Amino acid sequence: MSEAPGIVSGTRRLLRRLRDTMAGSGRAQERLDRIVRLVAAEMIAEVCSVYVMRAGEVLELFATKGLRAEAVHRTRLRVGEGLVGLIAATAQPLALSDAQSHPAFAYRPETGEEIYHSLMGAPILRGGRVLGVLVVQNRTEHHYDEDEIEVLQTIAMIVAELVAGGELVSPREIAESRAAGMLSVRLVGVRLNPGLAIGPAVLHEPRPVIRQLVAEDVTAEIERLRRAVAAMRDSIDQLVAAGIELGAGEHRDILETYRMFAADRGWVARIADAIRSGLTAEAAVQKIREETSRRMMQASDPYLRERLVDLEDLANRLQRHLSERIADAEPAELPAEFVLVARALGPAELMDYSQRRVLGLVLEGGSPTEHVAIVARALDIPVIGRLEDATSRIESGDVVVVDADHAQVLIRPSEDIRLAAISSVGARTRKRAMYEGLRAAPTVTRDGVGIKLMLNAGLLVDMTHLAATGAEGVGLFRTELPLMVRDTFPAVDDQTEFYRRVFDLAEGRPVVFRTLDIGGDKVLPYLPHAAEDNPAMGWRAIRIGLDRPALLREQLRALIRAASGRDLWVKFPMVAELPELERAKAVLDLELARAAEEGRAPPASVQIGVMLEVPALLWQLPDLCRRIDFLSIGTNDLIQFLFACDRGNPRLADRYDPLSAPMLKLLREVVVETNAAAVPLSMCGEMAGDPIEAMVLIALGFRSLSMAGSAIGPVKAMIRSVDLAAVTNYVAEIGARPDHSLRSKFEAYARDHLIAV
Ligand code: PEP
Ligand code: MG
């Protein structure tokens, strides 16, 4: 594996001198001129030239030692033209002892290169993209060996930093030329939130920027690598031992990858060799990652490509362990509007970004009821999930079309597709304007039945949707969402202030506050939370509220204070049995008594409700109804427990359809029982916001639905176009059929009856 000592020490000297030149004074062009002279001298070549990629897939001679000086900035080759163009097109190095006999050789008289026999070139690569080509030429017939090719590639990697610096050609031109040099790609995933967007991609947790490429002390770098590999191995072992679920099968894959690369010692040994040639440990990891990634990109075997993703992950992890010389890309570099691409993303992380304009979201994992999808829906961001290799196929800066309606992502689309997407985004904006036009129109069916449409909210920004959509109030305020973007748990005064603002923004419309539903996938970083095997069925929501009554008491205290003189609607999440409700109500009573003792003006009224999310509650409905003022069905959780189907598991996202007999029967029974008890019923799960599902819900007897702001217009349009009596008959007629899904039948019905779904 190791190279001959002579070559290694020569390379190191060359790299050090290169580093000094890179760091030296003068403009980038002058430094590039010095670099080609240095490389020619050190590699004993008569010629060394650098070609840089310009907009329109053209490679321009930017610096040369040996070719005629007047050719600089004049000689231009298209990608694919000549040997230099071939190196750029294939992104592979080339070494020829008799260059002129190669079929791709293109003679350029202005360069005077006919006297040079041999040629060796390497692509100047960064992030897997070709930024240019580095070439050396010799007068005599020279057989370049593996080591020389390796050295040239290492030099090209360093020159890439100079080109990417943006002084030789503007960063914008680099981005454009990259786009032109890459084929467009279409990837298909799963629709998590409909919509269409087009914009430049931004990778969440992008590849690190390496500040120091050339090693000061090779032995010390090898030692750093050894320590980082050991630390990485330990941390992977710990993750596995602790049984922490990282995402679908991730730890198993990491381990397999780790074993695979550790077993043949190839990966780490190649990194060590790159360090011995004079790179820092992090630059060496980067170099080997680029090489492997190029090799695997060309593989058509999906297994190999999957391994590439694992390998990227492994390289990322290793780089984090080497992290002191790595800087994250500055957030200030984000474009004003962009498409966010992530392996996985928490709701809090998405909210961090939404200060800026996230046009669309592409995830490698994800499922429709995962909270990041719910937050994205609140922000009206189209989302596609389960695009397994998104982060390795998409580079920051690539133009991406997120066509969430068809669950596809178009990467670097052609000009006509871009134009079509832009015009389609425009058409949607007009459609949205049409929905906004419905804002003041009554929500009644064609046969005159009124339906109440409410908003699901959790962020202050959501409250603006009340006026924009004409929603009658907030049917679900997820109080945990604002806590997920904070660093500490807010004191009672802060909470009170926040809820007051919510009341003020509601301008007298009812707001149903749900007490904290933390746990599950909503972990607050500042509250200690032990890892659980099944967090969705674990210590979450009201269970935490009752076990840690201080949290619940403080929240209710703040709500009571904020509601002074107004109607307070409170509901408790994940109640499974009546004693839990009784205990929660006792806490509320205590806080009401306390407010009275303190002489505070009480709420005008207090309405207490429960979320129906745990199936056990279905068999306690008559008793439950006697103890509550209203009931809300949370189908996101209810469905996952009913079908025993994890709402966050992408593999199961389409496994069962709520538009099937068991769910319809359940919902109908809840309608009957709550009607009998005269308890108002509403639905605030994602089902309520899907027009076709909402059509079935109103046919089953639901008269109040709560949903994301973006769903209100489409659901209202459906309601205004439906004949409720007719659809009720149809649902009664086919609703009990034992099919896997009745969706296509309901869709056909809607089409035939001109219902807007
Ligand atoms: C539900 O489970 O349907 C619900 C509305 O609650 P959440 O999505 O916040 O768990
Ligand atoms: Mg829930």
mmCIF file of N, CA and C in Angstrom, residues 472-547:
data_model
loop_
_atom_site.group_PDB
_atom_site.id
_atom_site.type_symbol
_atom_site.label_atom_id
_atom_site.label_comp_id
_atom_site.label_asym_id
_atom_site.label_seq_id
_atom_site.Cartn_x
_atom_site.Cartn_y
_atom_site.Cartn_z
ATOM 1 N N GLU A 472 -62.259 29.473 11.364
ATOM 2 C CA GLU A 472 -63.091 30.030 12.432
ATOM 3 C C GLU A 472 -62.386 30.098 13.769
ATOM 4 N N GLY A 473 -61.239 29.473 13.855
ATOM 5 C CA GLY A 473 -60.480 29.501 15.100
ATOM 6 C C GLY A 473 -59.347 28.503 14.992
ATOM 7 N N VAL A 474 -58.685 28.238 16.132
ATOM 8 C CA VAL A 474 -57.598 27.270 16.135
ATOM 9 C C VAL A 474 -58.106 26.001 16.818
ATOM 10 N N GLY A 475 -58.193 24.914 16.085
ATOM 11 C CA GLY A 475 -58.714 23.661 16.633
ATOM 12 C C GLY A 475 -57.668 22.855 17.359
ATOM 13 N N LEU A 476 -56.398 23.143 17.059
ATOM 14 C CA LEU A 476 -55.293 22.459 17.745
ATOM 15 C C LEU A 476 -54.116 23.413 17.794
ATOM 16 N N PHE A 477 -53.765 23.845 19.017
ATOM 17 C CA PHE A 477 -52.527 24.609 19.160
ATOM 18 C C PHE A 477 -51.532 23.674 19.830
ATOM 19 N N ARG A 478 -50.501 23.272 19.062
ATOM 20 C CA ARG A 478 -49.498 22.329 19.602
ATOM 21 C C ARG A 478 -48.505 23.131 20.436
ATOM 22 N N THR A 479 -48.701 23.143 21.757
ATOM 23 C CA THR A 479 -47.896 24.052 22.592
ATOM 24 C C THR A 479 -46.434 23.643 22.679
ATOM 25 N N GLU A 480 -46.128 22.389 22.302
ATOM 26 C CA GLU A 480 -44.722 21.982 22.408
ATOM 27 C C GLU A 480 -43.866 22.553 21.281
ATOM 28 N N LEU A 481 -44.493 22.897 20.158
ATOM 29 C CA LEU A 481 -43.676 23.330 19.022
ATOM 30 C C LEU A 481 -42.815 24.561 19.332
ATOM 31 N N PRO A 482 -43.391 25.625 19.954
ATOM 32 C CA PRO A 482 -42.532 26.777 20.238
ATOM 33 C C PRO A 482 -41.396 26.447 21.211
ATOM 34 N N LEU A 483 -41.592 25.397 22.029
ATOM 35 C CA LEU A 483 -40.540 25.054 23.001
ATOM 36 C C LEU A 483 -39.355 24.371 22.332
ATOM 37 N N MET A 484 -39.615 23.810 21.150
ATOM 38 C CA MET A 484 -38.556 23.031 20.515
ATOM 39 C C MET A 484 -37.486 23.903 19.891
ATOM 40 N N VAL A 485 -37.753 25.187 19.750
ATOM 41 C CA VAL A 485 -36.731 26.060 19.174
ATOM 42 C C VAL A 485 -36.028 26.885 20.241
ATOM 43 N N ARG A 486 -36.273 26.560 21.511
ATOM 44 C CA ARG A 486 -35.629 27.321 22.581
ATOM 45 C C ARG A 486 -34.464 26.540 23.177
ATOM 46 N N ASP A 487 -33.637 27.253 23.972
ATOM 47 C CA ASP A 487 -32.517 26.577 24.626
ATOM 48 C C ASP A 487 -32.855 26.157 26.046
ATOM 49 N N THR A 488 -33.858 26.785 26.636
ATOM 50 C CA THR A 488 -34.220 26.463 28.015
ATOM 51 C C THR A 488 -35.731 26.397 28.118
ATOM 52 N N PHE A 489 -36.205 25.793 29.195
ATOM 53 C CA PHE A 489 -37.642 25.741 29.395
ATOM 54 C C PHE A 489 -38.114 27.114 29.870
ATOM 55 N N PRO A 490 -39.166 27.665 29.246
ATOM 56 C CA PRO A 490 -39.559 29.032 29.614
ATOM 57 C C PRO A 490 -40.224 29.097 30.989
ATOM 58 N N ALA A 491 -39.992 30.190 31.686
ATOM 59 C CA ALA A 491 -40.637 30.410 32.982
ATOM 60 C C ALA A 491 -42.112 30.735 32.760
ATOM 61 N N VAL A 492 -42.894 30.681 33.862
ATOM 62 C CA VAL A 492 -44.343 30.895 33.749
ATOM 63 C C VAL A 492 -44.655 32.241 33.072
ATOM 64 N N ASP A 493 -43.906 33.278 33.453
ATOM 65 C CA ASP A 493 -44.190 34.601 32.870
ATOM 66 C C ASP A 493 -44.001 34.596 31.358
ATOM 67 N N ASP A 494 -42.927 33.932 30.915
ATOM 68 C CA ASP A 494 -42.673 33.873 29.462
ATOM 69 C C ASP A 494 -43.777 33.103 28.746
ATOM 70 N N GLN A 495 -44.186 31.994 29.374
ATOM 71 C CA GLN A 495 -45.260 31.210 28.757
ATOM 72 C C GLN A 495 -46.539 32.041 28.692
ATOM 73 N N THR A 496 -46.844 32.730 29.816
ATOM 74 C CA THR A 496 -48.064 33.553 29.855
ATOM 75 C C THR A 496 -48.044 34.572 28.724
ATOM 76 N N GLU A 497 -46.907 35.222 28.577
ATOM 77 C CA GLU A 497 -46.765 36.248 27.547
ATOM 78 C C GLU A 497 -46.995 35.644 26.153
ATOM 79 N N PHE A 498 -46.429 34.469 25.947
ATOM 80 C CA PHE A 498 -46.583 33.811 24.645
ATOM 81 C C PHE A 498 -48.064 33.495 24.367
ATOM 82 N N TYR A 499 -48.758 32.898 25.355
ATOM 83 C CA TYR A 499 -50.164 32.538 25.134
ATOM 84 C C TYR A 499 -51.034 33.784 24.957
ATOM 85 N N ARG A 500 -50.661 34.867 25.653
ATOM 86 C CA ARG A 500 -51.413 36.120 25.470
ATOM 87 C C ARG A 500 -51.321 36.587 24.028
ATOM 88 N N ARG A 501 -50.116 36.440 23.486
ATOM 89 C CA ARG A 501 -49.951 36.876 22.087
ATOM 90 C C ARG A 501 -50.800 36.005 21.169
ATOM 91 N N VAL A 502 -50.868 34.696 21.489
ATOM 92 C CA VAL A 502 -51.702 33.811 20.670
ATOM 93 C C VAL A 502 -53.158 34.267 20.733
ATOM 94 N N PHE A 503 -53.639 34.539 21.976
ATOM 95 C CA PHE A 503 -55.030 35.021 22.125
ATOM 96 C C PHE A 503 -55.229 36.311 21.331
ATOM 97 N N ASP A 504 -54.264 37.226 21.453
ATOM 98 C CA ASP A 504 -54.418 38.514 20.760
ATOM 99 C C ASP A 504 -54.496 38.307 19.253
ATOM 100 N N LEU A 505 -53.606 37.439 18.747
ATOM 101 C CA LEU A 505 -53.590 37.216 17.301
ATOM 102 C C LEU A 505 -54.874 36.527 16.828
ATOM 103 N N ALA A 506 -55.523 35.776 17.736
ATOM 104 C CA ALA A 506 -56.767 35.086 17.351
ATOM 105 C C ALA A 506 -57.940 36.069 17.274
ATOM 106 N N GLU A 507 -57.777 37.242 17.831
ATOM 107 C CA GLU A 507 -58.789 38.308 17.754
ATOM 108 C C GLU A 507 -60.193 37.806 18.097
ATOM 109 N N GLY A 508 -60.296 37.108 19.224
ATOM 110 C CA GLY A 508 -61.615 36.692 19.706
ATOM 111 C C GLY A 508 -62.074 35.333 19.196
ATOM 112 N N ARG A 509 -61.378 34.766 18.198
ATOM 113 C CA ARG A 509 -61.772 33.426 17.739
ATOM 114 C C ARG A 509 -61.303 32.404 18.781
ATOM 115 N N PRO A 510 -61.996 31.264 18.897
ATOM 116 C CA PRO A 510 -61.556 30.273 19.893
ATOM 117 C C PRO A 510 -60.198 29.671 19.530
ATOM 118 N N VAL A 511 -59.400 29.368 20.561
ATOM 119 C CA VAL A 511 -58.123 28.670 20.361
ATOM 120 C C VAL A 511 -58.111 27.475 21.309
ATOM 121 N N VAL A 512 -57.960 26.271 20.776
ATOM 122 C CA VAL A 512 -57.903 25.083 21.623
ATOM 123 C C VAL A 512 -56.425 24.752 21.873
ATOM 124 N N PHE A 513 -56.013 24.979 23.115
ATOM 125 C CA PHE A 513 -54.618 24.691 23.457
ATOM 126 C C PHE A 513 -54.500 23.232 23.875
ATOM 127 N N ARG A 514 -53.554 22.538 23.306
ATOM 128 C CA ARG A 514 -53.270 21.184 23.773
ATOM 129 C C ARG A 514 -52.088 21.273 24.720
ATOM 130 N N THR A 515 -52.188 20.637 25.873
ATOM 131 C CA THR A 515 -51.048 20.695 26.799
ATOM 132 C C THR A 515 -49.875 19.932 26.180
ATOM 133 N N LEU A 516 -48.695 20.157 26.753
ATOM 134 C CA LEU A 516 -47.452 19.675 26.134
ATOM 135 C C LEU A 516 -47.509 18.214 25.693
ATOM 136 N N ASP A 517 -47.180 17.991 24.428
ATOM 137 C CA ASP A 517 -47.024 16.623 23.925
ATOM 138 C C ASP A 517 -45.555 16.423 23.599
ATOM 139 N N ILE A 518 -44.732 16.399 24.653
ATOM 140 C CA ILE A 518 -43.311 16.131 24.404
ATOM 141 C C ILE A 518 -43.059 14.646 24.580
ATOM 142 N N GLY A 519 -41.858 14.222 24.177
ATOM 143 C CA GLY A 519 -41.583 12.785 24.109
ATOM 144 C C GLY A 519 -41.897 12.344 22.692
ATOM 145 N N GLY A 520 -41.859 11.048 22.432
ATOM 146 C CA GLY A 520 -42.043 10.592 21.051
ATOM 147 C C GLY A 520 -40.933 11.175 20.202
ATOM 148 N N ASP A 521 -41.282 11.793 19.081
ATOM 149 C CA ASP A 521 -40.224 12.408 18.271
ATOM 150 C C ASP A 521 -40.019 13.871 18.632
ATOM 151 N N LYS A 522 -40.717 14.355 19.689
ATOM 152 C CA LYS A 522 -40.553 15.754 20.058
ATOM 153 C C LYS A 522 -39.780 15.862 21.371
ATOM 154 N N VAL A 523 -38.481 15.769 21.230
ATOM 155 C CA VAL A 523 -37.628 15.789 22.409
ATOM 156 C C VAL A 523 -37.122 17.210 22.592
ATOM 157 N N LEU A 524 -37.249 17.727 23.801
ATOM 158 C CA LEU A 524 -36.698 19.046 24.071
ATOM 159 C C LEU A 524 -35.261 18.855 24.526
ATOM 160 N N PRO A 525 -34.327 19.505 23.848
ATOM 161 C CA PRO A 525 -32.914 19.229 24.141
ATOM 162 C C PRO A 525 -32.544 19.507 25.594
ATOM 163 N N TYR A 526 -33.290 20.420 26.266
ATOM 164 C CA TYR A 526 -32.896 20.799 27.623
ATOM 165 C C TYR A 526 -33.606 19.976 28.683
ATOM 166 N N LEU A 527 -34.520 19.063 28.297
ATOM 167 C CA LEU A 527 -35.137 18.195 29.295
ATOM 168 C C LEU A 527 -34.548 16.804 29.167
ATOM 169 N N PRO A 528 -33.947 16.288 30.231
ATOM 170 C CA PRO A 528 -33.320 14.967 30.126
ATOM 171 C C PRO A 528 -34.362 13.918 29.748
ATOM 172 N N HIS A 529 -34.004 13.083 28.797
ATOM 173 C CA HIS A 529 -34.966 12.102 28.328
ATOM 174 C C HIS A 529 -34.204 10.831 27.999
ATOM 175 N N ALA A 530 -34.529 9.759 28.701
ATOM 176 C CA ALA A 530 -33.800 8.519 28.458
ATOM 177 C C ALA A 530 -34.242 7.922 27.125
ATOM 178 N N ALA A 531 -33.301 7.250 26.456
ATOM 179 C CA ALA A 531 -33.649 6.591 25.195
ATOM 180 C C ALA A 531 -34.662 5.484 25.472
ATOM 181 N N GLU A 532 -35.631 5.348 24.584
ATOM 182 C CA GLU A 532 -36.664 4.328 24.769
ATOM 183 C C GLU A 532 -36.733 3.460 23.517
ATOM 184 N N ASP A 533 -37.149 2.213 23.704
ATOM 185 C CA ASP A 533 -37.268 1.333 22.543
ATOM 186 C C ASP A 533 -38.399 1.773 21.625
ATOM 187 N N ASN A 534 -39.493 2.221 22.223
ATOM 188 C CA ASN A 534 -40.668 2.622 21.436
ATOM 189 C C ASN A 534 -41.150 3.989 21.899
ATOM 190 N N PRO A 535 -40.439 5.051 21.519
ATOM 191 C CA PRO A 535 -40.781 6.368 22.081
ATOM 192 C C PRO A 535 -42.225 6.795 21.821
ATOM 193 N N ALA A 536 -42.815 6.414 20.669
ATOM 194 C CA ALA A 536 -44.193 6.839 20.395
ATOM 195 C C ALA A 536 -45.152 6.239 21.418
ATOM 196 N N MET A 537 -44.794 5.071 21.937
ATOM 197 C CA MET A 537 -45.630 4.429 22.955
ATOM 198 C C MET A 537 -44.981 4.563 24.327
ATOM 199 N N GLY A 538 -44.096 5.516 24.432
ATOM 200 C CA GLY A 538 -43.299 5.599 25.650
ATOM 201 C C GLY A 538 -43.763 6.706 26.578
ATOM 202 N N TRP A 539 -42.790 7.303 27.220
ATOM 203 C CA TRP A 539 -43.064 8.317 28.227
ATOM 204 C C TRP A 539 -43.239 9.639 27.502
ATOM 205 N N ARG A 540 -44.488 9.985 27.197
ATOM 206 C CA ARG A 540 -44.735 11.184 26.405
ATOM 207 C C ARG A 540 -46.065 11.816 26.835
ATOM 208 N N ALA A 541 -46.252 13.038 26.359
ATOM 209 C CA ALA A 541 -47.534 13.738 26.470
ATOM 210 C C ALA A 541 -48.056 13.770 27.917
ATOM 211 N N ILE A 542 -49.329 13.374 28.120
ATOM 212 C CA ILE A 542 -49.938 13.509 29.446
ATOM 213 C C ILE A 542 -49.214 12.633 30.472
ATOM 214 N N ARG A 543 -48.553 11.581 30.000
ATOM 215 C CA ARG A 543 -47.828 10.714 30.945
ATOM 216 C C ARG A 543 -46.721 11.508 31.634
ATOM 217 N N ILE A 544 -45.999 12.317 30.848
ATOM 218 C CA ILE A 544 -44.967 13.168 31.452
ATOM 219 C C ILE A 544 -45.650 14.217 32.324
ATOM 220 N N GLY A 545 -46.753 14.785 31.797
ATOM 221 C CA GLY A 545 -47.463 15.839 32.532
ATOM 222 C C GLY A 545 -47.898 15.385 33.919
ATOM 223 N N LEU A 546 -48.323 14.120 34.031
ATOM 224 C CA LEU A 546 -48.794 13.629 35.337
ATOM 225 C C LEU A 546 -47.628 13.186 36.226
ATOM 226 N N ASP A 547 -46.564 12.675 35.605
ATOM 227 C CA ASP A 547 -45.409 12.241 36.413
ATOM 228 C C ASP A 547 -44.539 13.415 36.854
#
